[in-house]
Tab-separated table of C-alpha atoms in Angstrom:
chain	number	residue	atom	x	y	z
V	1	MET	CA	8.371	33.059	-3.629
V	2	ALA	CA	7.609	30.705	-0.899
V	3	ARG	CA	9.478	32.188	2.752
V	4	HIS	CA	10.414	30.221	5.628
V	5	LEU	CA	8.936	31.099	9.055
V	6	LYS	CA	9.973	27.466	10.245
V	7	THR	CA	12.284	24.740	9.079
V	8	GLY	CA	13.446	21.807	10.789
V	9	ALA	CA	16.246	21.260	13.154
V	10	SER	CA	16.957	18.200	11.301
V	11	SER	CA	16.836	17.474	7.144
V	12	THR	CA	13.438	18.968	6.931
V	13	SER	CA	13.500	15.805	3.731
V	14	SER	CA	10.470	14.170	4.485
V	15	SER	CA	13.511	10.881	2.952
V	16	THR	CA	14.909	11.295	5.468
V	17	SER	CA	15.035	9.082	8.418
V	18	ASN	CA	16.236	8.823	11.877
V	19	ALA	CA	16.619	4.618	11.603
V	20	PRO	CA	19.947	3.273	12.084
V	21	SER	CA	22.086	2.718	9.597
V	22	ASN	CA	22.891	-0.838	9.839
V	23	VAL	CA	19.407	-1.814	9.986
V	24	PRO	CA	19.606	-3.502	6.296
V	25	SER	CA	23.033	-5.722	7.749
V	26	ILE	CA	20.004	-6.796	10.685
V	27	VAL	CA	17.956	-7.445	8.487
V	28	THR	CA	19.393	-9.797	6.427
V	29	ALA	CA	21.086	-11.097	8.668
V	30	VAL	CA	17.777	-12.165	10.466
V	31	ILE	CA	16.239	-13.276	6.808
V	32	ASP	CA	19.105	-15.545	6.844
V	33	SER	CA	18.708	-17.310	9.555
V	34	ILE	CA	15.264	-17.941	9.049
V	35	ARG	CA	15.425	-18.952	5.397
V	36	LYS	CA	18.236	-21.550	6.747
V	37	ASP	CA	16.500	-22.840	10.385
V	38	GLY	CA	12.767	-21.513	9.685
V	39	ASP	CA	10.268	-21.592	13.200
V	40	SER	CA	13.274	-22.177	15.832
V	41	ALA	CA	15.225	-19.364	14.301
V	42	VAL	CA	12.034	-17.764	14.318
V	43	ARG	CA	10.950	-18.830	17.415
V	44	SER	CA	14.712	-17.435	18.804
V	45	PHE	CA	14.359	-13.731	17.125
V	46	SER	CA	10.549	-13.713	18.726
V	47	GLU	CA	12.283	-14.239	22.249
V	48	LYS	CA	14.806	-11.955	21.542
V	49	PHE	CA	13.348	-8.817	20.420
V	50	ASP	CA	10.412	-9.282	22.230
V	51	LYS	CA	10.916	-11.732	24.533
V	52	TRP	CA	7.400	-13.876	23.488
V	53	SER	CA	7.937	-17.457	23.236
V	54	PRO	CA	4.365	-19.129	23.272
V	55	LYS	CA	3.648	-22.698	22.905
V	56	SER	CA	2.389	-21.603	18.849
V	57	PHE	CA	2.174	-18.023	17.715
V	58	LYS	CA	-1.417	-18.945	15.830
V	59	LEU	CA	-4.353	-18.062	18.144
V	60	SER	CA	-7.038	-21.173	18.301
V	61	GLU	CA	-10.395	-20.250	17.233
V	62	SER	CA	-11.135	-20.836	20.772
V	63	GLU	CA	-8.511	-18.156	22.503
V	64	ILE	CA	-9.473	-15.498	19.968
V	65	ASN	CA	-12.913	-15.169	20.690
V	66	GLN	CA	-12.209	-15.400	24.976
V	67	ILE	CA	-9.396	-12.839	24.319
V	68	ILE	CA	-12.351	-10.983	22.443
V	69	SER	CA	-15.276	-11.481	24.724
V	70	LYS	CA	-13.085	-9.647	27.861
V	71	LEU	CA	-13.720	-6.448	25.730
V	72	PRO	CA	-15.692	-3.801	26.485
V	73	GLU	CA	-19.276	-3.735	24.354
V	74	GLN	CA	-18.175	-0.751	23.369
V	75	VAL	CA	-14.598	-1.564	22.115
V	76	ILE	CA	-16.033	-3.952	19.246
V	77	LYS	CA	-19.043	-1.892	18.395
V	78	ASP	CA	-16.633	0.678	17.945
V	79	ILE	CA	-14.319	-1.015	15.448
V	80	LYS	CA	-18.121	-2.837	13.755
V	81	GLU	CA	-18.940	0.485	12.724
V	82	VAL	CA	-15.175	1.519	11.876
V	83	GLN	CA	-14.847	-1.887	9.586
V	84	HIS	CA	-18.445	-0.763	8.091
V	85	ASN	CA	-16.977	1.962	7.347
V	86	VAL	CA	-13.980	0.450	4.972
V	87	ARG	CA	-15.408	-2.047	3.904
V	88	THR	CA	-18.305	0.444	2.180
V	89	PHE	CA	-16.028	2.222	0.329
V	90	ALA	CA	-14.013	-0.954	-0.408
V	91	GLN	CA	-16.674	-2.486	-2.043
V	92	ALA	CA	-17.177	0.553	-3.946
V	93	GLN	CA	-13.723	0.538	-5.545
V	94	LYS	CA	-14.177	-2.726	-6.639
V	95	ASP	CA	-17.120	-2.251	-8.025
V	96	SER	CA	-15.480	0.316	-9.799
V	97	LEU	CA	-13.149	-2.558	-11.352
V	98	LYS	CA	-14.430	-3.856	-14.980
V	99	GLU	CA	-13.535	-7.136	-16.262
V	100	PHE	CA	-15.314	-6.737	-20.219
V	101	GLU	CA	-14.808	-9.214	-23.041
V	102	LEU	CA	-14.870	-7.586	-26.674
V	103	GLU	CA	-14.373	-8.665	-30.249
V	104	ILE	CA	-11.798	-6.245	-31.785
V	105	GLN	CA	-12.157	-7.509	-34.943
V	106	PRO	CA	-14.381	-10.499	-36.208
V	107	GLY	CA	-13.924	-13.664	-35.186
V	108	VAL	CA	-10.903	-12.039	-32.536
V	109	PHE	CA	-12.329	-11.342	-28.819
V	110	LEU	CA	-10.104	-9.709	-26.316
V	111	GLY	CA	-10.759	-9.822	-22.432
V	112	GLN	CA	-10.161	-9.076	-18.985
V	113	LYS	CA	-10.296	-10.729	-16.123
V	114	ASN	CA	-9.758	-9.436	-12.192
V	115	ILE	CA	-7.934	-12.192	-10.046
V	116	PRO	CA	-7.779	-12.096	-6.420
V	117	ILE	CA	-4.306	-12.481	-5.197
V	118	ASN	CA	-4.328	-16.487	-3.521
V	119	SER	CA	-2.835	-15.526	-0.237
V	120	VAL	CA	-1.937	-12.612	1.750
V	121	GLY	CA	-0.045	-11.411	4.503
V	122	CYS	CA	-0.987	-8.764	6.878
V	123	TYR	CA	1.489	-6.963	9.343
V	124	ILE	CA	-0.348	-5.051	11.843
V	125	PRO	CA	1.484	-3.031	14.052
V	126	GLY	CA	2.634	-2.777	17.903
V	127	GLY	CA	5.526	-1.870	19.944
V	128	ARG	CA	4.705	2.771	20.755
V	129	TYR	CA	0.901	1.507	19.637
V	130	PRO	CA	-1.144	-1.269	19.168
V	131	LEU	CA	-2.277	0.541	15.302
V	132	LEU	CA	-5.520	-1.938	15.515
V	133	ALA	CA	-6.762	1.095	12.540
V	134	SER	CA	-3.933	-1.263	10.007
V	135	ALA	CA	-6.064	-4.797	11.021
V	136	HIS	CA	-9.470	-3.048	9.250
V	137	MET	CA	-7.020	-1.351	6.013
V	138	THR	CA	-4.855	-4.556	5.534
V	139	ILE	CA	-6.861	-7.405	6.101
V	140	LEU	CA	-10.432	-6.462	5.412
V	141	THR	CA	-9.729	-4.967	2.519
V	142	ALA	CA	-8.095	-8.509	1.128
V	143	LYS	CA	-11.217	-9.889	2.038
V	144	VAL	CA	-13.778	-7.497	-0.388
V	145	ALA	CA	-10.673	-7.458	-2.763
V	146	GLY	CA	-11.734	-12.138	-2.770
V	147	VAL	CA	-8.545	-12.785	-1.072
V	148	PRO	CA	-8.798	-16.051	-0.130
V	149	HIS	CA	-6.552	-16.440	2.402
V	150	VAL	CA	-5.772	-13.710	4.467
V	151	MET	CA	-2.992	-14.568	7.259
V	152	GLY	CA	-2.793	-11.006	10.014
V	153	PHE	CA	0.526	-10.666	11.892
V	154	THR	CA	0.570	-8.527	15.396
V	155	PRO	CA	3.976	-8.460	17.513
V	156	PRO	CA	2.640	-9.272	21.513
V	157	ILE	CA	2.806	-5.363	23.296
V	158	ASN	CA	5.483	-5.763	26.766
V	159	GLY	CA	4.647	-9.277	26.909
V	160	SER	CA	1.039	-9.086	26.415
V	161	ILE	CA	-1.455	-10.142	23.491
V	162	PRO	CA	-2.780	-6.630	21.993
V	163	ALA	CA	-6.907	-7.984	22.834
V	164	ALA	CA	-8.261	-4.812	20.429
V	165	THR	CA	-5.821	-5.823	17.919
V	166	VAL	CA	-6.637	-9.471	17.497
V	167	ALA	CA	-10.391	-8.547	17.708
V	168	ALA	CA	-10.224	-6.088	14.762
V	169	MET	CA	-7.982	-8.838	12.247
V	170	SER	CA	-11.125	-11.243	13.586
V	171	LEU	CA	-13.431	-8.802	12.413
V	172	ALA	CA	-12.230	-7.926	9.407
V	173	GLY	CA	-11.777	-11.727	8.630
V	174	ALA	CA	-8.700	-12.760	8.903
V	175	ASP	CA	-8.372	-16.529	8.087
V	176	SER	CA	-5.360	-17.046	10.884
V	177	ILE	CA	-4.308	-14.628	13.102
V	178	TYR	CA	-0.740	-15.018	14.760
V	179	ILE	CA	1.269	-13.085	17.872
V	180	LEU	CA	4.379	-12.559	16.450
V	181	GLY	CA	6.019	-9.634	14.831
V	182	GLY	CA	9.484	-7.806	13.622
V	183	VAL	CA	11.241	-9.080	11.122
V	184	GLN	CA	10.620	-12.780	12.436
V	185	ALA	CA	7.397	-12.255	11.331
V	186	VAL	CA	7.483	-10.464	7.639
V	187	ALA	CA	10.566	-13.391	7.118
V	188	ALA	CA	8.652	-15.986	8.090
V	189	MET	CA	5.640	-15.406	5.792
V	190	ALA	CA	7.917	-14.451	3.218
V	191	LEU	CA	10.095	-17.489	3.760
V	192	GLY	CA	7.096	-20.067	4.960
V	193	THR	CA	8.052	-22.153	7.853
V	194	GLU	CA	7.150	-25.336	9.430
V	195	THR	CA	4.331	-24.418	10.779
V	196	ILE	CA	3.796	-21.056	8.804
V	197	PRO	CA	2.594	-20.761	5.144
V	198	LYS	CA	4.396	-18.998	2.816
V	199	VAL	CA	2.301	-15.867	1.172
V	200	ASP	CA	1.756	-13.990	-2.276
V	201	PHE	CA	1.779	-11.002	-1.080
V	202	ILE	CA	2.493	-8.859	2.282
V	203	ALA	CA	0.720	-6.089	3.390
V	204	GLY	CA	1.084	-3.160	6.326
V	205	PRO	CA	3.112	-1.027	7.522
V	206	GLY	CA	5.249	-1.689	10.687
V	207	ASN	CA	8.850	0.473	11.610
V	208	ALA	CA	12.167	0.552	9.826
V	209	PHE	CA	13.113	-3.097	9.709
V	210	VAL	CA	10.011	-4.377	9.417
V	211	ALA	CA	9.889	-2.050	6.049
V	212	GLU	CA	13.790	-2.671	5.037
V	213	ALA	CA	12.628	-7.055	5.570
V	214	LYS	CA	9.356	-5.879	2.837
V	215	ARG	CA	11.677	-4.372	0.429
V	216	GLN	CA	14.524	-7.158	0.751
V	217	PHE	CA	11.522	-9.340	-0.273
V	218	PHE	CA	9.925	-6.799	-2.862
V	219	GLY	CA	10.526	-9.434	-6.056
V	220	ALA	CA	10.254	-12.419	-4.717
V	221	VAL	CA	7.110	-11.237	-3.009
V	222	GLY	CA	4.627	-8.544	-3.756
V	223	ILE	CA	4.289	-6.060	-1.287
V	224	ASP	CA	1.883	-2.805	-0.891
V	225	LEU	CA	4.420	-0.176	-0.710
V	226	PHE	CA	7.595	1.094	0.277
V	227	ALA	CA	6.753	2.992	3.779
V	228	GLY	CA	8.373	5.680	5.307
V	229	PRO	CA	8.349	8.361	8.181
V	230	THR	CA	3.954	9.609	8.288
V	231	GLU	CA	3.576	12.588	6.722
V	232	VAL	CA	1.302	15.234	6.711
V	233	LEU	CA	1.522	19.003	4.920
V	234	ILE	CA	-1.829	21.564	5.603
V	235	VAL	CA	-2.252	24.138	2.912
V	236	ALA	CA	-4.578	27.475	5.111
V	237	ASP	CA	-4.983	30.142	3.650
V	238	GLU	CA	-6.617	33.402	5.866
V	239	PHE	CA	-9.760	32.409	6.865
V	240	ALA	CA	-8.209	28.604	8.461
V	241	ASP	CA	-8.568	28.263	12.160
V	242	PRO	CA	-4.870	28.243	13.706
V	243	PHE	CA	-5.516	26.370	16.097
V	244	THR	CA	-7.025	24.067	14.206
V	245	VAL	CA	-3.624	23.922	12.072
V	246	ALA	CA	-1.501	23.656	14.669
V	247	THR	CA	-3.896	20.904	16.361
V	248	ASP	CA	-4.096	18.635	13.170
V	249	LEU	CA	-0.247	19.079	12.553
V	250	LEU	CA	0.579	17.729	16.351
V	251	SER	CA	-1.990	14.943	15.697
V	252	GLN	CA	0.299	13.807	12.848
V	253	ALA	CA	3.681	14.440	14.716
V	254	GLU	CA	3.198	12.073	17.891
V	255	HIS	CA	3.500	9.169	15.241
V	256	GLY	CA	7.606	9.113	15.585
V	257	PRO	CA	10.078	11.621	16.074
V	258	ASP	CA	10.613	12.059	12.358
V	259	THR	CA	7.182	12.940	11.391
V	260	PRO	CA	7.514	15.793	8.960
V	261	ALA	CA	4.696	18.198	9.597
V	262	VAL	CA	4.561	21.135	7.404
V	263	LEU	CA	2.214	24.043	6.753
V	264	ILE	CA	2.015	25.994	3.773
V	265	THR	CA	-0.546	29.026	3.681
V	266	THR	CA	-0.890	32.198	2.746
V	267	SER	CA	-0.740	34.491	5.571
V	268	GLU	CA	2.244	35.121	7.840
V	269	GLU	CA	0.279	35.753	10.810
V	270	LEU	CA	-1.522	32.462	10.566
V	271	GLY	CA	2.172	30.855	10.363
V	272	ARG	CA	3.051	33.264	13.063
V	273	GLU	CA	0.361	31.911	15.480
V	274	THR	CA	0.236	28.152	14.634
V	275	MET	CA	3.206	28.787	15.884
V	276	ARG	CA	2.821	29.452	18.279
V	277	LEU	CA	-0.409	27.676	19.533
V	278	VAL	CA	1.653	24.482	18.824
V	279	ASP	CA	3.982	25.721	21.954
V	280	VAL	CA	0.997	26.213	24.072
V	281	ILE	CA	-0.609	22.843	23.030
V	282	LEU	CA	2.356	20.516	23.423
V	283	PRO	CA	3.704	20.655	27.090
V	284	ASP	CA	-0.139	18.979	28.143
V	285	MET	CA	-0.448	16.650	25.295
V	286	PRO	CA	0.243	13.162	26.212
V	287	THR	CA	2.945	12.544	23.691
V	288	GLY	CA	4.199	15.548	23.242
V	289	GLU	CA	7.488	14.843	23.824
V	290	LEU	CA	7.264	12.535	20.991
V	291	ALA	CA	5.256	15.019	18.359
V	292	GLY	CA	7.403	17.815	20.337
V	293	THR	CA	11.182	16.199	18.818
V	294	SER	CA	9.165	15.784	15.278
V	295	TRP	CA	8.282	19.393	15.252
V	296	ARG	CA	11.333	20.605	16.147
V	297	ASP	CA	13.042	18.635	13.909
V	298	TYR	CA	11.139	17.645	11.165
V	299	GLY	CA	8.593	20.419	11.216
V	300	GLU	CA	7.830	23.697	8.977
V	301	VAL	CA	5.699	26.870	8.128
V	302	ARG	CA	5.975	28.618	4.598
V	303	VAL	CA	4.746	31.521	3.176
V	304	ALA	CA	3.704	31.729	-0.097
V	305	GLU	CA	2.815	34.753	-2.062
V	306	ASP	CA	-1.150	33.028	-3.081
V	307	LEU	CA	-2.743	29.943	-2.720
V	308	ASP	CA	-2.270	28.624	-6.487
V	309	GLU	CA	1.919	28.837	-5.510
V	310	ALA	CA	0.827	27.614	-2.129
V	311	TYR	CA	-0.755	24.079	-4.436
V	312	LYS	CA	2.083	23.974	-6.934
V	313	LEU	CA	4.619	24.258	-3.394
V	314	ALA	CA	2.636	21.168	-1.661
V	315	ASP	CA	3.367	19.391	-4.685
V	316	THR	CA	6.638	19.366	-4.403
V	317	TYR	CA	6.234	17.781	-1.198
V	318	ALA	CA	4.087	14.654	-2.450
V	319	SER	CA	3.325	14.254	0.680
V	320	GLU	CA	1.566	11.155	2.846
V	321	HIS	CA	-1.435	13.349	3.874
V	322	VAL	CA	-2.344	16.872	2.456
V	323	GLN	CA	-4.485	18.342	4.787
V	324	ILE	CA	-6.750	21.466	2.917
V	325	LEU	CA	-8.519	24.445	5.496
V	326	THR	CA	-9.056	27.135	2.753
V	327	LYS	CA	-12.074	28.552	1.852
V	328	ASN	CA	-12.090	26.502	-1.275
V	329	PRO	CA	-11.155	23.135	-0.453
V	330	ARG	CA	-12.381	21.433	-3.124
V	331	GLU	CA	-10.221	23.346	-5.286
V	332	ALA	CA	-7.571	21.570	-4.504
V	333	LEU	CA	-8.996	18.096	-6.374
V	334	THR	CA	-7.985	20.513	-9.645
V	335	LYS	CA	-5.169	22.238	-8.775
V	336	MET	CA	-2.932	18.895	-6.947
V	337	THR	CA	-1.769	16.135	-8.477
V	338	ASN	CA	0.417	14.848	-5.758
V	339	TYR	CA	-0.437	13.673	-3.012
V	340	GLY	CA	-1.532	9.934	-0.901
V	341	ALA	CA	-4.772	11.214	0.385
V	342	LEU	CA	-6.436	14.942	0.572
V	343	PHE	CA	-8.738	15.630	2.828
V	344	LEU	CA	-10.841	18.820	2.151
V	345	GLY	CA	-11.787	21.607	5.449
V	346	GLU	CA	-11.881	21.426	8.529
V	347	LYS	CA	-14.972	19.007	9.168
V	348	THR	CA	-12.078	15.970	8.175
V	349	CYS	CA	-8.941	15.809	9.130
V	350	VAL	CA	-5.977	13.452	8.701
V	351	SER	CA	-7.122	11.682	12.020
V	352	TYR	CA	-10.509	10.264	10.546
V	353	GLY	CA	-8.485	9.140	7.650
V	354	ASP	CA	-6.305	7.563	10.488
V	355	LYS	CA	-8.598	5.851	12.051
V	356	VAL	CA	-12.559	5.769	10.974
V	357	ILE	CA	-13.669	7.356	7.841
V	358	GLY	CA	-13.063	4.481	5.580
V	359	THR	CA	-10.655	5.621	3.091
V	360	ASN	CA	-7.180	3.308	3.528
V	361	HIS	CA	-4.262	5.430	5.589
V	362	VAL	CA	-1.974	3.140	3.996
V	363	LEU	CA	0.028	5.241	2.189
V	364	PRO	CA	2.946	6.631	-0.152
V	365	THR	CA	5.691	8.231	2.035
V	366	ARG	CA	8.635	9.668	0.961
V	367	GLY	CA	8.020	11.222	-1.622
V	368	ALA	CA	6.419	8.513	-3.625
V	369	ALA	CA	2.677	10.128	-4.476
V	370	ARG	CA	4.249	11.193	-7.653
V	371	TYR	CA	4.047	7.770	-8.834
V	372	THR	CA	1.853	6.330	-6.909
V	373	GLY	CA	-1.536	6.194	-5.103
V	374	GLY	CA	-2.481	3.938	-1.000
V	375	LEU	CA	-3.735	0.131	-1.015
V	376	TRP	CA	-6.410	0.130	-2.382
V	377	VAL	CA	-8.665	-3.233	-3.231
V	378	GLY	CA	-7.259	-3.191	-6.041
V	379	LYS	CA	-3.869	-4.020	-5.172
V	380	TYR	CA	-5.249	-7.240	-4.218
V	381	LEU	CA	-6.319	-8.337	-7.394
V	382	LYS	CA	-4.084	-8.972	-10.741
V	383	THR	CA	-5.047	-7.390	-13.978
V	384	CYS	CA	-4.944	-9.910	-16.382
V	385	THR	CA	-6.327	-9.913	-20.214
V	386	TYR	CA	-6.932	-13.463	-22.237
V	387	GLN	CA	-7.596	-13.696	-25.888
V	388	GLU	CA	-9.473	-15.819	-28.253
V	389	VAL	CA	-9.722	-16.459	-31.881
V	390	ARG	CA	-12.425	-17.950	-33.481
V	391	SER	CA	-12.032	-17.452	-36.720
V	392	GLU	CA	-9.761	-19.508	-39.666
V	393	LYS	CA	-9.450	-16.143	-41.324
V	394	ALA	CA	-8.660	-13.610	-38.490
V	395	SER	CA	-5.976	-15.818	-37.536
V	396	GLY	CA	-4.427	-16.519	-41.101
V	397	GLU	CA	-4.328	-12.666	-41.230
V	398	LEU	CA	-2.834	-12.459	-37.582
V	399	GLY	CA	-0.799	-14.796	-38.873
V	400	ARG	CA	1.049	-12.235	-41.770
V	401	LEU	CA	0.264	-9.176	-39.815
V	402	CYS	CA	2.456	-11.133	-37.036
V	403	GLY	CA	5.319	-12.992	-39.686
V	404	ARG	CA	6.085	-8.950	-40.826
V	405	ALA	CA	6.032	-7.237	-37.806
V	406	ALA	CA	8.508	-10.282	-36.196
V	407	ARG	CA	10.935	-10.165	-38.726
V	408	VAL	CA	11.516	-6.160	-39.093
V	409	GLU	CA	12.415	-6.857	-35.327
V	410	LYS	CA	13.932	-10.071	-36.708
V	411	PHE	CA	11.975	-12.350	-34.376
V	412	GLU	CA	12.009	-15.673	-36.612
V	413	GLY	CA	10.449	-18.023	-34.027
V	414	HIS	CA	7.172	-15.183	-33.947
V	415	ALA	CA	7.051	-15.175	-37.390
V	416	ARG	CA	7.039	-19.133	-37.904
V	417	SER	CA	4.027	-18.988	-35.285
V	418	GLY	CA	2.555	-16.191	-37.455
V	419	ASP	CA	3.847	-17.751	-40.965
V	420	LEU	CA	1.852	-21.385	-39.160
V	421	ARG	CA	-1.632	-20.397	-39.139
V	422	ALA	CA	-1.274	-17.967	-42.423
V	423	GLN	CA	-0.441	-21.597	-43.983
V	424	GLN	CA	-3.128	-23.719	-41.915
V	425	PHE	CA	-6.070	-20.973	-42.454
V	426	LEU	CA	-5.188	-19.342	-45.369
V	427	GLN	CA	-3.311	-21.544	-47.782
V	428	ASP	CA	-0.014	-19.997	-48.326
V	429	ASP	CA	3.033	-21.183	-49.009
V	430	HIS	CA	5.983	-20.726	-46.924
V	431	GLU	CA	9.265	-23.183	-47.808
V	432	TRP	CA	10.160	-23.492	-43.699
V	433	ILE	CA	7.105	-24.953	-43.257
V	434	ASN	CA	7.451	-27.195	-46.720
V	435	VAL	CA	11.152	-28.286	-45.619
V	436	ALA	CA	9.983	-28.999	-42.446
V	437	GLN	CA	7.008	-31.360	-43.661
V	438	LYS	CA	9.119	-33.283	-45.685
V	439	GLN	CA	10.961	-34.799	-42.608
V	440	ARG	CA	8.133	-35.676	-41.218
V	441	PRO	CA	5.515	-37.043	-43.760
V	442	GLU	CA	3.278	-37.851	-41.242
V	443	GLN	CA	2.261	-34.631	-39.735
V	444	ARG	CA	0.305	-32.051	-42.941
V	445	LEU	CA	-1.254	-29.489	-42.497
């Protein structure tokens, strides 16, 4: 049985958060105000929360071009390279989806189409960090899916426009860009205002308030995921490098003060050395205070008897990011089933997935990896079916079957739709049709 070398000072469950308990009521109040007063309420909350009240929250094309022109050439090149990776992978995902039509029996055709959502709003977080990578993951993926109108929203940072984020949004293909953040941005997208069109779907990560706003609007609009704090879990054996393990745990712990960072190892020696190295690395880390808080309160180190136990234990966490630092990392592909994304071997890392490699970084948290994957091109597509019956004989036979099947369930109205076609095409005789037709002699079959 696995044993702990370290537990967090707070609850180690990834379902917990240090978000204030009054978040839902604050979010509800903001939403209600924007529902009632539209743009004026949006502006009021932007002033209150972000000290931001420009003439227009929407950037003009000339403003976007001017912002991009001031960025270093290397930043633009890097954005384009990363977006090439994301686009290539998203296109491969789309290509794996199949539309089809089959003749399930003579004269009966069933089909499937993948239809892009008409309008999507993408939230690109700011605040502590300008997460321009989220523009690649949300906006670009939506455009690859074929969404005709994609709006991007990002908050100002300390009263300024985040230039690199705007560049990423524009290069990703956003049809409109708004410098607007928080609950007010989510509510404007979901409800629509005098100047901001309503969307059908909202994607993108955010803080506790943004996540709660998305939760409250789910159903009225679609959302990608119910987001929680970032999570990382590393499975390591005795062949792993403890310095790499410590570095990679802290790379995710810096996301926020409530990031679960978990190591499951088959080597107690590696576990203890990793803990020592974390303490060595933290003091020299610019984000060390934040990462250290997460490690102290939510960090875990557990020792398993063998890798089979380690993989089974890792599956119980259903972590957002699972990194495999073992002699045979690909073994995890068959041993594990619950994870947002899997990172195999020391030559890759979660940070690659977050920023550059091409897979999507919007992933399930709080155990949701037990039943869903992350954001992908398919989230922006509606898989819809259709049917057509071209054979009179087939229609009549289906009508007979429908009549029998529906009456077992006591759905007489359903049964009668089948009866009608059985009588039309196979000359069946149904008393209820005959009676009804006598009332309208001009309607003959």
